[in-house]
Short mmCIF file of C-alpha atoms in Angstrom, two decimals:
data_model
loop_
_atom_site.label_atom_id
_atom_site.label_comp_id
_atom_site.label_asym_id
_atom_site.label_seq_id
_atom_site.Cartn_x
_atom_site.Cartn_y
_atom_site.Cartn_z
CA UNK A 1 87.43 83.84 72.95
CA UNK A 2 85.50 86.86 73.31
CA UNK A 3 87.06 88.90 76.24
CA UNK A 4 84.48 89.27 79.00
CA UNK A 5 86.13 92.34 81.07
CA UNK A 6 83.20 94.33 79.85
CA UNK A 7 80.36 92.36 81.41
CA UNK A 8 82.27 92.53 84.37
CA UNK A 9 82.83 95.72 84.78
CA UNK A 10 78.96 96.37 84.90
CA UNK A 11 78.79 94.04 88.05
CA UNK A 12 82.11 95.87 89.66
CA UNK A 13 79.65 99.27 89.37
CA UNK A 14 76.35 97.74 90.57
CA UNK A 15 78.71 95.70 93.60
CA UNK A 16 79.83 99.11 94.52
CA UNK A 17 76.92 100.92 94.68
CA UNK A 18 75.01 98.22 96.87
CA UNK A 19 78.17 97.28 99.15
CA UNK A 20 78.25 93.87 97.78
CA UNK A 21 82.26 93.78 97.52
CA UNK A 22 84.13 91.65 100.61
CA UNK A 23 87.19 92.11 102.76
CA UNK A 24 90.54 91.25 100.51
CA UNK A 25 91.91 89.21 103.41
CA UNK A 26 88.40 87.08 104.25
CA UNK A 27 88.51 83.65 105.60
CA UNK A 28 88.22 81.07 102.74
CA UNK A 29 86.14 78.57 103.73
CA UNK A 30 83.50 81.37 104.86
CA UNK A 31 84.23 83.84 101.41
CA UNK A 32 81.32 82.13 99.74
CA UNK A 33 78.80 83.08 102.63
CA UNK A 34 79.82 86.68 103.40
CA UNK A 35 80.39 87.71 100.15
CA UNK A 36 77.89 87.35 97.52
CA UNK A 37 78.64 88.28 93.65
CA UNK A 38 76.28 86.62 91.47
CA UNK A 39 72.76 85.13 93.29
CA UNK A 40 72.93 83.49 96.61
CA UNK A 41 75.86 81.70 97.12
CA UNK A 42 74.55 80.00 100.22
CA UNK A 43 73.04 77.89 97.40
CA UNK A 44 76.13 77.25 96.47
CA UNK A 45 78.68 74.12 97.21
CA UNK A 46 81.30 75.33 99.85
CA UNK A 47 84.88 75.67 97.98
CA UNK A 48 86.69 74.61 99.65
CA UNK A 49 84.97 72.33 102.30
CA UNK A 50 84.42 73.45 105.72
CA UNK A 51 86.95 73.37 108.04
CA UNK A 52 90.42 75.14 105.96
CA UNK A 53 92.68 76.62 108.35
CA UNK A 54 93.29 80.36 108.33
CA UNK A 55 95.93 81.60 106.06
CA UNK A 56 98.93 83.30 107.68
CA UNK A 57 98.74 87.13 107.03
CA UNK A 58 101.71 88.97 107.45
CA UNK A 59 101.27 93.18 108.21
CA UNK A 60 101.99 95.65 105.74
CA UNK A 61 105.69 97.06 106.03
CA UNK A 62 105.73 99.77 108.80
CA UNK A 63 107.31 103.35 108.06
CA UNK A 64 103.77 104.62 105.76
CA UNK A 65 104.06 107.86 104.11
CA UNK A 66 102.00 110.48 106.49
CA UNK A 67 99.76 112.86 104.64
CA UNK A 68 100.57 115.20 106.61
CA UNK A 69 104.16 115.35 105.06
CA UNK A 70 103.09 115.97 101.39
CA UNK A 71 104.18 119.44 100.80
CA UNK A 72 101.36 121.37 99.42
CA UNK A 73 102.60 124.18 99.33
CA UNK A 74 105.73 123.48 97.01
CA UNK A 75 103.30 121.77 94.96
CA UNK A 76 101.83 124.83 94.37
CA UNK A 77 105.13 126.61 93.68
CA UNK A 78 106.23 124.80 90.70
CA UNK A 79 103.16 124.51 89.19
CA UNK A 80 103.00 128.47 89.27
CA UNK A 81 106.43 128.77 87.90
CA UNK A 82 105.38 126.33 85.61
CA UNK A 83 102.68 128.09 84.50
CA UNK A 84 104.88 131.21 84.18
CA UNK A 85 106.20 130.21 81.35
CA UNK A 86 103.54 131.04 79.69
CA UNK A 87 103.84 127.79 77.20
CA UNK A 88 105.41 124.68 77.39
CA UNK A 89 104.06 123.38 73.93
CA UNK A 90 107.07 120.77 72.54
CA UNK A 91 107.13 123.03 69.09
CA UNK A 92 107.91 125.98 71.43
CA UNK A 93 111.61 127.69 72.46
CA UNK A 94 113.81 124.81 74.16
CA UNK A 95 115.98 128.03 74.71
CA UNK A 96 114.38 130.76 75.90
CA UNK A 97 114.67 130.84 80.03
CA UNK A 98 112.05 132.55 80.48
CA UNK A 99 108.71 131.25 78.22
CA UNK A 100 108.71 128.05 76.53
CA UNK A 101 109.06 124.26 77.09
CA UNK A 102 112.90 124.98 77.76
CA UNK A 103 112.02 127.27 80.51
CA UNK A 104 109.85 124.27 82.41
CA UNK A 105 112.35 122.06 82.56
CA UNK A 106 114.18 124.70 83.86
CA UNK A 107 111.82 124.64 86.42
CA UNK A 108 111.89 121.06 87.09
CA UNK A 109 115.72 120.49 87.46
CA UNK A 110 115.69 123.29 89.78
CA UNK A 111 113.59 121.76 92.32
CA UNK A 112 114.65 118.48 91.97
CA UNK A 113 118.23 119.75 92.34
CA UNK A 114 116.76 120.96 95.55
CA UNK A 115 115.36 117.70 96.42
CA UNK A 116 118.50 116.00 95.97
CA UNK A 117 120.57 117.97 97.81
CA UNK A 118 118.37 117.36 100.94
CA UNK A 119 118.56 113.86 100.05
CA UNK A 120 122.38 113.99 101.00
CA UNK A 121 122.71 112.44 97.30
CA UNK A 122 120.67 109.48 97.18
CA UNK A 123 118.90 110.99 94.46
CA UNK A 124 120.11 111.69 90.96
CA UNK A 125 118.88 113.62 88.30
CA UNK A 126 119.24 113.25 84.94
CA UNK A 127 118.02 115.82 81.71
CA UNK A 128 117.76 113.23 78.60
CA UNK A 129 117.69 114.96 75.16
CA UNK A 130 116.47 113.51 71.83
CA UNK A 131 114.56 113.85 69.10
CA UNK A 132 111.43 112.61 67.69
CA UNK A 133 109.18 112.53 64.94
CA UNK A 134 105.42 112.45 64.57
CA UNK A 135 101.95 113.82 62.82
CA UNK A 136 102.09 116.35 65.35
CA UNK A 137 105.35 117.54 64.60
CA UNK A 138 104.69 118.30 61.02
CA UNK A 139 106.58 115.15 59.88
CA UNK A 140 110.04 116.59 61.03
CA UNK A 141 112.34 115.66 63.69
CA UNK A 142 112.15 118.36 67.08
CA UNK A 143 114.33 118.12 69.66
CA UNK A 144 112.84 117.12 72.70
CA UNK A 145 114.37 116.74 76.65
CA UNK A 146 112.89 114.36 79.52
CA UNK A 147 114.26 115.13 83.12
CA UNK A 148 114.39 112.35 85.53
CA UNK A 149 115.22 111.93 89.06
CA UNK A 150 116.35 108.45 90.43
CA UNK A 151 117.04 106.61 93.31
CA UNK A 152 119.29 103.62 92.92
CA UNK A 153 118.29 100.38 94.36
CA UNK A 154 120.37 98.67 96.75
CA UNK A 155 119.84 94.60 96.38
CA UNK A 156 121.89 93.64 93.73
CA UNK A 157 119.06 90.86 92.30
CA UNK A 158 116.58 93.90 92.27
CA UNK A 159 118.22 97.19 91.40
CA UNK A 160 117.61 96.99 87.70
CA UNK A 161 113.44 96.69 88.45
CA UNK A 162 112.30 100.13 88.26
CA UNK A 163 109.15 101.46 89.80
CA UNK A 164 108.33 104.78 88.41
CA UNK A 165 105.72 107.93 87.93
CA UNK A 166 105.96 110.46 85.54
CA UNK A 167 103.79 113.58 84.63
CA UNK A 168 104.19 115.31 81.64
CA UNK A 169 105.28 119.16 81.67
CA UNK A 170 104.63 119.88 77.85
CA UNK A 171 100.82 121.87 77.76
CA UNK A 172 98.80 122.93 74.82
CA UNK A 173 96.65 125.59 73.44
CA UNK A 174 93.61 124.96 71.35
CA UNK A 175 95.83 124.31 68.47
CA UNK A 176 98.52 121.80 69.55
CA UNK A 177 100.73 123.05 66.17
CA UNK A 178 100.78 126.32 67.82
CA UNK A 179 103.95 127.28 69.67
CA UNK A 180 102.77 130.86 70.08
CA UNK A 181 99.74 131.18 72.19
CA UNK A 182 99.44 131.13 75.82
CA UNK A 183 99.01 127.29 77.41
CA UNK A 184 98.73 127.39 80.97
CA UNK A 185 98.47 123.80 81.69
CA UNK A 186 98.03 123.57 85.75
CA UNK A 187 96.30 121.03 85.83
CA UNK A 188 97.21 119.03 82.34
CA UNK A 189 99.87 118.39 83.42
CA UNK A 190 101.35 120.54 85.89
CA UNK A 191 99.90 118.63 88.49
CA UNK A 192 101.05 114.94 87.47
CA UNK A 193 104.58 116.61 87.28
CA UNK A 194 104.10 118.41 90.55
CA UNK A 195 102.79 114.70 92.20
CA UNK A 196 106.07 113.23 90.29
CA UNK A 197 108.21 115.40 92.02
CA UNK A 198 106.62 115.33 95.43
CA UNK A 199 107.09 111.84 95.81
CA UNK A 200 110.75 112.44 94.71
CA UNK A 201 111.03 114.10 98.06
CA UNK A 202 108.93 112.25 100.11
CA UNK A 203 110.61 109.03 99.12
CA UNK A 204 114.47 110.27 98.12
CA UNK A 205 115.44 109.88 101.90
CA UNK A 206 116.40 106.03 103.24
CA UNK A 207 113.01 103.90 103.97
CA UNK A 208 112.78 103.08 107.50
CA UNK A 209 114.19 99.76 107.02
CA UNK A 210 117.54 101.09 106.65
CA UNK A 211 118.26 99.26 104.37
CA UNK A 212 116.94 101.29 101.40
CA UNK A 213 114.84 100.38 98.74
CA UNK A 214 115.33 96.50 97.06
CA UNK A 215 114.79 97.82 93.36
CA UNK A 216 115.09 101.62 91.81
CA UNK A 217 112.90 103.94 91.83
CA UNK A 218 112.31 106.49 88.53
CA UNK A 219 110.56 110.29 89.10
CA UNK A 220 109.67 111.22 85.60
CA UNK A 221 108.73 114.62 84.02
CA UNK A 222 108.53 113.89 79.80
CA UNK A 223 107.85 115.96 77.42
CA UNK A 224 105.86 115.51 74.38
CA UNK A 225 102.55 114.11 75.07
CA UNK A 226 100.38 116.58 73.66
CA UNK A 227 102.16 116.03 70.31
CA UNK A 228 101.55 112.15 70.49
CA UNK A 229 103.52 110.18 73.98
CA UNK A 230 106.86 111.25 72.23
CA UNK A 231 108.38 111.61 75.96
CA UNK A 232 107.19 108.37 77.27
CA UNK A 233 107.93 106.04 73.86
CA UNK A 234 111.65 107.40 74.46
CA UNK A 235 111.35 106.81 77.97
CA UNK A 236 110.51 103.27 77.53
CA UNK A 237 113.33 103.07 74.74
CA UNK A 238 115.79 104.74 77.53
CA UNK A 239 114.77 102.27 80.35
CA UNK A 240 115.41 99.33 78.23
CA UNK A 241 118.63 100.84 77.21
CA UNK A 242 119.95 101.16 80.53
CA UNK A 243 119.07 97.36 81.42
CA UNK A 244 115.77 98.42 83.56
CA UNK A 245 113.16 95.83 83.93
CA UNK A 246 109.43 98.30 84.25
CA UNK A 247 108.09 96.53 87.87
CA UNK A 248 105.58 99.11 87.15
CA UNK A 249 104.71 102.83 86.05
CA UNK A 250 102.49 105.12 87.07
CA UNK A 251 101.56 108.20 84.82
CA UNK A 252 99.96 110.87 86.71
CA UNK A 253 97.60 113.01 83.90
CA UNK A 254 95.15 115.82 85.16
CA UNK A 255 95.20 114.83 89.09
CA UNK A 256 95.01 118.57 90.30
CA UNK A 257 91.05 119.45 90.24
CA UNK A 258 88.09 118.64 92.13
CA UNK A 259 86.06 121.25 92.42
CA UNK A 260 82.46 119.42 93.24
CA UNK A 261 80.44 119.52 96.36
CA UNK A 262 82.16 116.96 99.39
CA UNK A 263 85.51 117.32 98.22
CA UNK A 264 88.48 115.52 97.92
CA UNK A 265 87.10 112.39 96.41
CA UNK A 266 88.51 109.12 95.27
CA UNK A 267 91.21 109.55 92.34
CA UNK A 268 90.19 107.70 89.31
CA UNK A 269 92.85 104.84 88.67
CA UNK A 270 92.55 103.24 85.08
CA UNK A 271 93.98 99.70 83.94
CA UNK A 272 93.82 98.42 80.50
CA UNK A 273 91.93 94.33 80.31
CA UNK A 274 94.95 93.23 78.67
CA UNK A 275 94.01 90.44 75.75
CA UNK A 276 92.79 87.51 77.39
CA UNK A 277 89.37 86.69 78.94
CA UNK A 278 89.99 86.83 83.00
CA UNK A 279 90.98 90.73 83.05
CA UNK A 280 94.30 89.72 84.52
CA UNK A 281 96.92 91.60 82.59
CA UNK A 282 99.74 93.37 84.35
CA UNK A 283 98.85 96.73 84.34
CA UNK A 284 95.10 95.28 85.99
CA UNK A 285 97.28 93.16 88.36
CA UNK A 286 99.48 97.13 89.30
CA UNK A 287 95.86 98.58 89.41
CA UNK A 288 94.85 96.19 92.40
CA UNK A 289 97.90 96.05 93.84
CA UNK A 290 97.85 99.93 94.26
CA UNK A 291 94.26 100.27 95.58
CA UNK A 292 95.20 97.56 98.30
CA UNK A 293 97.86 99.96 99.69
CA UNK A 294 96.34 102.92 99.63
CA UNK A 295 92.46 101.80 100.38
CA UNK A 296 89.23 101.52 98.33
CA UNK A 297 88.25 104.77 100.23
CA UNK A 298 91.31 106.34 98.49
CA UNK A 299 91.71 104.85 95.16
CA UNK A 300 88.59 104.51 92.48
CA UNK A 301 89.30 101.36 90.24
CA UNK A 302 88.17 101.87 86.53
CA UNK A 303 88.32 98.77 84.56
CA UNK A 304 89.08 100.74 81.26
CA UNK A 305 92.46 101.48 79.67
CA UNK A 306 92.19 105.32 79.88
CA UNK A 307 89.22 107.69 79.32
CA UNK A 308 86.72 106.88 76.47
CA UNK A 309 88.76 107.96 73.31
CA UNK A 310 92.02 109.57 75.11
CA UNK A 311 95.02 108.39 75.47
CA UNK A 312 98.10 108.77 78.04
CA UNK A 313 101.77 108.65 78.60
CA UNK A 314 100.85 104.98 80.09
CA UNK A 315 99.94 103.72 76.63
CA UNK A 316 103.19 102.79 74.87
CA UNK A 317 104.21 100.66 78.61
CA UNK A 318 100.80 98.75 78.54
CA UNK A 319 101.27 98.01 74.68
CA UNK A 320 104.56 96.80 75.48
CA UNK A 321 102.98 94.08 78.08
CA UNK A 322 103.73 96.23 81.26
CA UNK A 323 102.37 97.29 84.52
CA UNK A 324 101.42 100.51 83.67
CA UNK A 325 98.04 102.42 85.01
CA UNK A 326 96.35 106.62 85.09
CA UNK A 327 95.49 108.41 87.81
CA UNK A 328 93.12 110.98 86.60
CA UNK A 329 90.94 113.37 88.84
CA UNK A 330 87.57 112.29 89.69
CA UNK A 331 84.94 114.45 87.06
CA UNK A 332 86.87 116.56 85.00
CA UNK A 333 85.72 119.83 83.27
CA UNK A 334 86.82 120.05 79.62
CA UNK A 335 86.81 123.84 79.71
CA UNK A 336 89.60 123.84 81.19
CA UNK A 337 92.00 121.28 79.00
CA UNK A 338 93.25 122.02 75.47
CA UNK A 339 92.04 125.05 75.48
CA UNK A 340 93.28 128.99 74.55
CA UNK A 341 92.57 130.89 77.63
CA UNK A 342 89.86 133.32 76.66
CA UNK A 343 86.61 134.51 77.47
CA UNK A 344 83.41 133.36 75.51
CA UNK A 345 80.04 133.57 75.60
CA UNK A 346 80.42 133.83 79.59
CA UNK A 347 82.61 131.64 79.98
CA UNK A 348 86.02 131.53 81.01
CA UNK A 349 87.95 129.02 79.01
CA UNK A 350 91.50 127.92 80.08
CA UNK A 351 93.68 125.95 82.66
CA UNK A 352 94.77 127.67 85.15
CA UNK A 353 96.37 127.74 88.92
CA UNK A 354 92.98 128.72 90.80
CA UNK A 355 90.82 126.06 89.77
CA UNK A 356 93.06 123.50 91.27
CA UNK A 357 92.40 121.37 94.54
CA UNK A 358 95.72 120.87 96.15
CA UNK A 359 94.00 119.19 98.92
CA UNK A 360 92.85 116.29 96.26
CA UNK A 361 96.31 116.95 94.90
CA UNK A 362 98.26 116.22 97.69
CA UNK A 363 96.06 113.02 98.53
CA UNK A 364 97.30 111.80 95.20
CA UNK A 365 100.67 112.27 95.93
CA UNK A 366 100.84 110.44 99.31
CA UNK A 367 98.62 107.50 97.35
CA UNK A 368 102.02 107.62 94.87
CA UNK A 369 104.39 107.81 96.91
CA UNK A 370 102.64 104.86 99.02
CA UNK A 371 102.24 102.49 96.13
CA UNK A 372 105.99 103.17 94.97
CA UNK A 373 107.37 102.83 98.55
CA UNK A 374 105.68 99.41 99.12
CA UNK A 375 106.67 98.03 95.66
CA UNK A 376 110.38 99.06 95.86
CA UNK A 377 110.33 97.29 98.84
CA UNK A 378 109.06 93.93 98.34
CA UNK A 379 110.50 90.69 96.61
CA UNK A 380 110.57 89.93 93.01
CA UNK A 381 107.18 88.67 91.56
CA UNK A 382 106.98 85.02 90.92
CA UNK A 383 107.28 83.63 87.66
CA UNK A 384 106.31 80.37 85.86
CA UNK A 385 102.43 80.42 87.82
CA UNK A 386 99.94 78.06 85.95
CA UNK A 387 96.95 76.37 86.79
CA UNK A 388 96.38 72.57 86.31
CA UNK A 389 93.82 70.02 87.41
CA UNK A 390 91.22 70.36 84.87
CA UNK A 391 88.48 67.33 85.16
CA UNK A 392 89.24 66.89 88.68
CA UNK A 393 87.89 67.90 92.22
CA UNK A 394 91.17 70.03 92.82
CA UNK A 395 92.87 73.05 91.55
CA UNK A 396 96.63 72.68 91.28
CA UNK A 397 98.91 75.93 91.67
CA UNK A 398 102.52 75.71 90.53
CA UNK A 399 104.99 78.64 90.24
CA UNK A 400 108.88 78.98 90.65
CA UNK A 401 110.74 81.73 92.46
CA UNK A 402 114.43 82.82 92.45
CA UNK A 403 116.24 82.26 96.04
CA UNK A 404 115.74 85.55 98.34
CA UNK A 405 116.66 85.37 102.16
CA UNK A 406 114.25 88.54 102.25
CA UNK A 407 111.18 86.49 101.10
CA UNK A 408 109.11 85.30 103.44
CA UNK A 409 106.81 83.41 100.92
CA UNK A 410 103.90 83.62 98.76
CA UNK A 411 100.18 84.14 98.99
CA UNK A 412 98.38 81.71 96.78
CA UNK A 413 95.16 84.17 95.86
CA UNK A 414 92.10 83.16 94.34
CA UNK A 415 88.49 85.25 93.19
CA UNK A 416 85.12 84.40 91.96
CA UNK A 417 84.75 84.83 88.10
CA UNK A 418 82.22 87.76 88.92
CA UNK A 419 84.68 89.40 91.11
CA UNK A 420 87.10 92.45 90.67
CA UNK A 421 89.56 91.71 93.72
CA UNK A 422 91.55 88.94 94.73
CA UNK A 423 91.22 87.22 98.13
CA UNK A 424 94.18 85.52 99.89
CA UNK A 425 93.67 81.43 99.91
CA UNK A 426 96.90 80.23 101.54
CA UNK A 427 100.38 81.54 102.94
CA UNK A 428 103.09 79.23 101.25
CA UNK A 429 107.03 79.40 102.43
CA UNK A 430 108.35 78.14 99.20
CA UNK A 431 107.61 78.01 95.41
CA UNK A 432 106.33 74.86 93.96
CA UNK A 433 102.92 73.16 93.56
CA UNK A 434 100.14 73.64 95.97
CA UNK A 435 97.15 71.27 95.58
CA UNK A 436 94.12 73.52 96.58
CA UNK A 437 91.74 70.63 97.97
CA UNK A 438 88.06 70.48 97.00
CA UNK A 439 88.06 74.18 94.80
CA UNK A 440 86.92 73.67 91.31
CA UNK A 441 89.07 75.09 88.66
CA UNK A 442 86.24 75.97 86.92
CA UNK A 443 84.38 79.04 89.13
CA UNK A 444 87.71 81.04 90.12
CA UNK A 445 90.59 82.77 89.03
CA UNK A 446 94.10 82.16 90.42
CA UNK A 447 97.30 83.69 91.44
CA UNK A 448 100.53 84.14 93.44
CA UNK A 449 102.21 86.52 94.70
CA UNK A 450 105.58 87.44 96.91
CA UNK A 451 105.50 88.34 100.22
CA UNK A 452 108.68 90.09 101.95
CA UNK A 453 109.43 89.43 105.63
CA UNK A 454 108.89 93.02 105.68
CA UNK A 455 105.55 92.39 104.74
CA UNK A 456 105.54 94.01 101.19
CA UNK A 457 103.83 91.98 98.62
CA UNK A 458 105.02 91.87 94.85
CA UNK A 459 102.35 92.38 92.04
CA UNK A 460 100.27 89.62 91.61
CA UNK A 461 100.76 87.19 89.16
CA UNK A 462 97.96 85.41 87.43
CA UNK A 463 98.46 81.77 86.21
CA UNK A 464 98.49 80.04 83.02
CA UNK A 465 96.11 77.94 81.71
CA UNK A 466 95.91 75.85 78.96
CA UNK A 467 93.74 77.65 76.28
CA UNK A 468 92.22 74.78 74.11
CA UNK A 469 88.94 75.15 71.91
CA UNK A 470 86.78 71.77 72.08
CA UNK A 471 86.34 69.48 69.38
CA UNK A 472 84.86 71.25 66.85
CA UNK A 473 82.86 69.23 63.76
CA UNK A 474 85.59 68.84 60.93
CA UNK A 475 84.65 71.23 57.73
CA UNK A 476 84.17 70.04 54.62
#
């Protein structure tokens, strides 16, 4: 079946712009009246009927991360000593301390050395060397070097889930095969790397729980993307080889500019359809779970996998089946990516320190740090969810659930067709099979979730269905 993400991404845009979207957390029974999508839906059956209770909403785990404590400032820092090494093309010196990609890594493990020694050593850091081989490298294996900064989870069921963001700290200059010329790279990437390692610090220290975080979270700078997501393939090869389960990633590319009038705006967050019709593929799922924590005033949902015709170090987790989204800053001038620094015609070409926003920037970071905090600390998703009840008045949910004293339950969530965000339906205290009275199966979209006593909910997960063509005439 033809996937229908596209038509719906149209109505997500024209929703927007005439403040037809409704509350996530809206009452059921009265969803159908206060929150048009398509037409009138006071013409409309009610689904269900009149009268459904309220479902039981449990608060949002306490303990945010305050904007106020994003540290700007050291932000700035390493991106300048980034910078100062005047390249950090992969084909460049892995040697040289002082210019080269070597001498940003050098950069990196420095500061987060820094940040785990503050951390009183919940944080661990790790510099993982390989070597790769693509187009981009002439055909011949280079040696390449991720750094990574982790902090171990403490429940036992959990701690091999990983929740992670990465920037990469390779740049390039007009030609990517050159290892010579200068290539800045601020903003692409020195500020997903700088937003990586802010949110090392801002979430290396115990949660207020005290109790730590249930699963493990990853702070990734890779190397390699400009020569084709060599950094991030290995990464996902290095993850599985340490026994991780990916709970989600978040790649931070370009996030350091916004230079237009009424700044800082929304980031740009982008999520890739997935293969099947209902736009509900895992990295979508990470997408909305993301803008729920941190606020549609915050967070700007695009309903694409990545820019039109680029590509990022989320790719090769999405095309593995994973939660993986972008961040990407909200209009972004192509003067200043790929590009030799030089002067033509006028213009000033090149990526440099000034034209960064590190008030956008360290919005991004606290939305990061934010989204990683409240997914480390909530349950495992649910697994198993399908949808059943076809030819019938009611929509039955089923789903299953390991044991966890920390759960609280699930939210049963449903949406219009039309719609890009799921509402809450019903509060559940155990997995099983809910029978969802008097709501067609045919005119929404289902799904569960786990909610922690803490309040932090899991990723959603979107149910099953069975996919069966109609009778077709038999061909002769």
């Amino acid at each position: 079946m033809r996937n229908q993400c596209g038509s719906k991404g149209l109505v997500v845009i024209l929703m927007s712009i005439f403040g037809l979207t409704f509350a996530f957390h809206a009452r059921p029974a009265a969803a159908q009246h206060t929150a048009p999508s398509a037409g009138d839906t006071r013409r409309d059956p009610a689904e269900p009927a009149p009268g459904k209770p309220h479902a039981k909403i449990l608060p949002r785990p306490g303990g945010a991360v305050a904007r106020q404590s994003v540290d700007e400032k050291s932000m700035r820092a390493l991106i300048e000593k980034l910078v100062g090494c005047g390249t950090r093309l992969t084909l460049s010196s892995w040697s040289d301390p002082k210019r080269g990609a070597g001498c940003g890594r050098d950069q990196i493990v420095a500061r987060f050395n820094e940040i785990a020694k503050d951390s009183g050593g919940k944080l661990q850091v790790v510099v993982d060397k390989f070597e790769m081989t693509a187009e981009r490298t002439a055909g011949k294996p280079v040696p390449l070097e991720n750094v990574y900064a982790i902090v171990p989870g403490t429940d036992p069921k959990l701690a091999k889930t990983v929740f992670l963001v990465s920037g990469h700290f390779d740049s390039r200059p007009s030609n990517v095969m050159d290892p010579e010329a200068d290539a800045p790279g601020a903003d692409d990437d020195g500020s997903g790397v700088a937003v990586s390692v802010e949110s090392a610090r801002l979430l290396s220290k115990a949660p207020a729980n005290g109790k730590g975080y249930r699963a493990t979270l990853l702070f990734a700078a890779v190397s390699g993307e400009e020569q084709g997501l060599l950094g991030s393939t290995h990464l996902l090869d290095w993850l599985k080889q340490q026994g991780y389960t990916v709970g989600g990633m978040l790649d931070d590319d370009i996030v350091g500019a916004d230079p237009t009038p009424r700044a800082p705006h929304r980031v740009r967050l982008f999520s890739g359809n997935g293969e099947i019709e209902d736009c509900d593929s895992p990295s979508r799922e990470l997408a909305r779970a993301v803008e729920e924590i941190d606020g549609r005033s915050a967070i700007r949902l695009i309903f694409r996998l990545d820019r039109y015709g680029r590509g990022g170090d989320h790719y090769p987790f999405y095309k593995a089946g994973l939660p993986a989204v972008r961040f990407t800053e909200p209009l972004e001038n192509y003067d200043r990516q790929h590009q030799t620094p030089r002067t033509e015609n006028g213009v000033e070409y090149g990526d440099f320190v000034k034209y960064l926003n590190f008030a956008f920037m360290g919005n991004v970071a606290r939305d990061n740090a934010e989204a990683l905090r409240q997914l480390a600390l909530a349950p495992a998703a649910p697994t198993d969810a399908k949808l059943a009840g076809a030819v019938t008045p009611d929509a039955k949910v089923s789903w299953s659930g390991e044991d966890d004293p920390e759960r609280a339950g699930f939210e049963i969530l449903w949406r219009e067709t039309t719609e890009p965000r799921w509402q809450v339906y019903d509060f559940v205290p155990s997995a099983g099979q809910t029978v969802l009275q008097g709501v067609s199966t045919d005119n929404h979209f289902f799904a569960v979730r786990a909610v922690g006593k803490n309040g932090a909910r899991s990723i959603a997960v979107a149910t099953e269905i069975e996919r069966r063509p109609p009778p077709q005439p038999t061909k002769k």
